[in-house]
Amino acid sequence: MFFHFVLSNFSNTYLLGPAEGGNAVIIDPGVMDLPLLNIIEQNDFYVKHILVTHNHASHVNGIKTLRKIYDADVYSNMELPFKSEYTRIEDGDQLELNSLKVDVINIPGHSPDSMIFKIKNMLFTGDVLLAGEIDHDLTIHQASLLKEKINEKIFVMDDDVLVFPGHGAPSTVKTEKFFNPYLRD
C-alpha cells in the first residue's frame, strides 16, 4: 500500500505499509499533522521506520512528533538538526525494513547528505530530482555535480521506475531523461 501526501509546507511525505495494516515506513515527514495521523491510524499502521532523504526542515520537522507517538527507527546520512537518535546510512547500503528492501543511494548536489531510496520500482528522490526540474538555487559546481550524479545513478535505471520527489508531482525516469530541461546538454 502506498500513500502520497502534499502537506502544508508544500513538501511530500510518503507512507508505505502492508494492505492489512502493521509496521509502516514513512519517508521525509516534514510535518506531522492530523490528516497523516488519521491515515496511519485508519489503516492500522504502526510507524516503525523513518527514512530521511536530507536534513532540511521541510523533510524532518515531523520526526520529533512521530517519535513521541511511535518507537520508530530513524535512518539518515547526517545528524538531525535537533537532538534525536538515528542510524547512519551510507551510499550503497541495503536496508530491509519490514518486508521492504531499500537501496540507499547518495546523490550530492542539492545538499551533501542527499540520499535517494529505491524500493521495488519506486524511487524517492527528496530534492535531488523533481518532476521537470532540479533545484535552481545551486552554485555552478553544485548543479554540475548534481547533473553528473543523476546521469550516473538515476538515468541508468529502468525507464519505468516511478520518481516520487520531495516537492510536486510524481514522474518517471524516462520522462525526466527525455523532457527535464535542466538535465539536457
C-alpha positions as MATLAB code, in Angstrom:
seq = 'MFFHFVLSNFSNTYLLGPAEGGNAVIIDPGVMDLPLLNIIEQNDFYVKHILVTHNHASHVNGIKTLRKIYDADVYSNMELPFKSEYTRIEDGDQLELNSLKVDVINIPGHSPDSMIFKIKNMLFTGDVLLAGEIDHDLTIHQASLLKEKINEKIFVMDDDVLVFPGHGAPSTVKTEKFFNPYLRD';
ca = [
       0.000    0.000    0.000;
       1.300    3.469   -0.827;
       0.132    6.886    0.249;
       1.367   10.247   -1.022;
       0.727   13.470    0.818;
       1.252   17.108   -0.058;
       1.454   18.819    3.299;
       1.015   22.403    4.394;
       4.726   23.182    3.883;
       4.437   22.048    0.249;
       6.637   19.014    0.869;
       5.675   15.449    0.121;
       5.660   12.757    2.786;
       5.356    9.125    1.765;
       3.911    6.268    3.809;
       4.372    2.632    2.841;
       2.762   -0.255    4.680;
       1.031   -3.585    4.131;
      -2.580   -3.627    2.916;
      -3.712   -5.450    6.055;
      -2.055   -2.945    8.421;
       1.068   -3.431   10.513;
       4.526   -1.892   10.533;
       4.988    1.001    8.120;
       7.806    3.120    6.709;
       7.490    6.884    6.396;
       9.771    8.956    4.160;
      10.509   12.648    4.822;
       7.968   13.567    7.499;
       8.243   17.338    7.119;
       5.094   17.895    9.157;
       3.180   15.515   11.373;
      -0.419   16.670   11.015;
      -3.843   15.275   11.824;
      -4.683   14.041    8.281;
      -1.464   12.000    8.169;
      -2.053   10.614   11.656;
      -5.628    9.686   10.653;
      -4.392    7.736    7.601;
      -1.865    5.893    9.769;
      -4.464    5.008   12.385;
      -7.346    4.209    9.984;
      -5.132    1.719    8.147;
      -3.903    0.156   11.391;
      -0.293    1.112   10.672;
       2.456    1.403   13.242;
       5.285    3.662   12.053;
       8.367    1.528   12.661;
      10.903    3.209   10.348;
      11.579    6.780    9.194;
      13.777    7.440    6.142;
      15.298   10.898    5.646;
      16.415   11.994    2.172;
      18.191   15.057    3.603;
      18.104   17.137    6.741;
      16.265   20.265    5.644;
      13.400   21.347    7.893;
      10.722   20.656    5.276;
      11.737   16.988    5.366;
      12.438   16.348    9.070;
      10.299   18.636   11.253;
       7.687   15.930   11.874;
      10.168   13.397   13.276;
      10.042   14.599   16.889;
       6.251   14.311   16.979;
       6.275   10.910   15.264;
       8.795    9.571   17.769;
       6.607   10.727   20.671;
       3.816    8.542   19.283;
       5.747    5.632   17.743;
       9.015    3.962   18.701;
      10.365    4.459   15.185;
      13.940    3.966   13.996;
      15.292    6.930   12.009;
      17.716    6.443    9.096;
      19.710    9.465    7.940;
      23.068   10.233    6.340;
      23.783   13.071    8.783;
      22.946   14.031   12.329;
      19.463   15.522   12.519;
      19.115   19.292   13.108;
      17.627   18.515   16.536;
      18.780   16.018   19.138;
      17.454   12.591   18.156;
      18.879    9.106   17.843;
      19.347    7.824   14.311;
      21.063    5.102   12.328;
      23.628    6.492    9.909;
      23.161    5.291    6.334;
      25.710    5.415    3.530;
      25.732    5.146   -0.245;
      25.287    1.523   -1.272;
      23.574    0.384    1.921;
      20.728   -2.073    1.522;
      18.131   -1.995    4.265;
      15.379   -4.463    4.967;
      12.566   -2.575    6.663;
       9.576   -4.724    7.434;
       9.275   -6.678    4.165;
      10.673   -3.861    2.009;
      14.149   -3.949    0.516;
      15.551   -0.414    0.332;
      18.576    0.561   -1.771;
      20.294    3.671   -0.397;
      21.955    5.938   -2.970;
      23.865    9.166   -2.212;
      23.459   11.944   -4.774;
      25.155   15.140   -3.565;
      24.396   18.473   -5.170;
      21.235   19.766   -3.515;
      22.935   19.041   -0.180;
      25.963   16.874    0.696;
      23.771   14.458    2.664;
      21.137   13.951   -0.062;
      20.090   10.318   -0.267;
      17.532    8.700   -2.522;
      15.751    5.441   -1.782;
      14.825    2.776   -4.328;
      12.089    0.397   -3.233;
      10.935   -2.014   -5.949;
      10.114    0.210   -8.956;
       9.724    3.353   -6.833;
      12.427    5.975   -6.372;
      12.065    8.514   -3.569;
      14.291   11.415   -4.581;
      13.788   14.112   -1.954;
      15.018   17.351   -3.528;
      17.581   15.680   -5.824;
      15.161   15.339   -8.741;
      11.763   16.990   -9.072;
       9.297   16.492  -11.915;
      10.620   18.616  -14.766;
      13.281   20.412  -12.755;
      16.140   20.372  -10.289;
      16.998   22.887   -7.562;
      17.501   26.354   -9.077;
      19.465   27.821   -6.153;
      22.663   25.840   -6.688;
      26.137   27.093   -7.427;
      27.558   26.130  -10.828;
      29.654   23.444   -9.115;
      26.677   22.026   -7.174;
      24.469   21.962  -10.288;
      27.200   20.270  -12.319;
      27.763   17.643   -9.608;
      24.019   17.034   -9.260;
      23.523   16.580  -13.016;
      26.527   14.241  -13.206;
      25.237   12.065  -10.345;
      21.663   11.983  -11.709;
      23.007   10.771  -15.066;
      25.328    8.281  -13.370;
      22.949    6.851  -10.769;
      19.321    7.536  -11.767;
      19.261    7.609  -15.560;
      20.814    4.123  -15.706;
      17.681    2.729  -14.020;
      14.782    1.221  -15.952;
      12.669    3.828  -17.745;
       9.507    2.719  -15.938;
      10.870    3.440  -12.445;
       8.473    5.859  -10.747;
      10.024    9.038   -9.336;
       8.492   10.408   -6.130;
      10.081   13.784   -5.315;
      10.172   15.807   -2.112;
       8.024   18.503   -3.730;
       5.486   18.417   -6.535;
       4.059   15.691   -8.724;
       5.468   12.210   -9.376;
       7.214   11.346  -12.638;
       9.194    8.510  -14.226;
      12.861    8.044  -15.024;
      12.004    8.031  -18.747;
      10.063   11.296  -18.552;
      12.870   13.044  -16.688;
      15.531   11.639  -19.013;
      13.829   12.954  -22.126;
      11.904   16.024  -21.001;
      13.590   17.618  -17.976;
      15.076   20.807  -19.488;
      17.577   21.206  -16.639;
      19.190   17.849  -17.390;
      19.668   18.224  -21.122;
      23.017   19.143  -22.622;
];
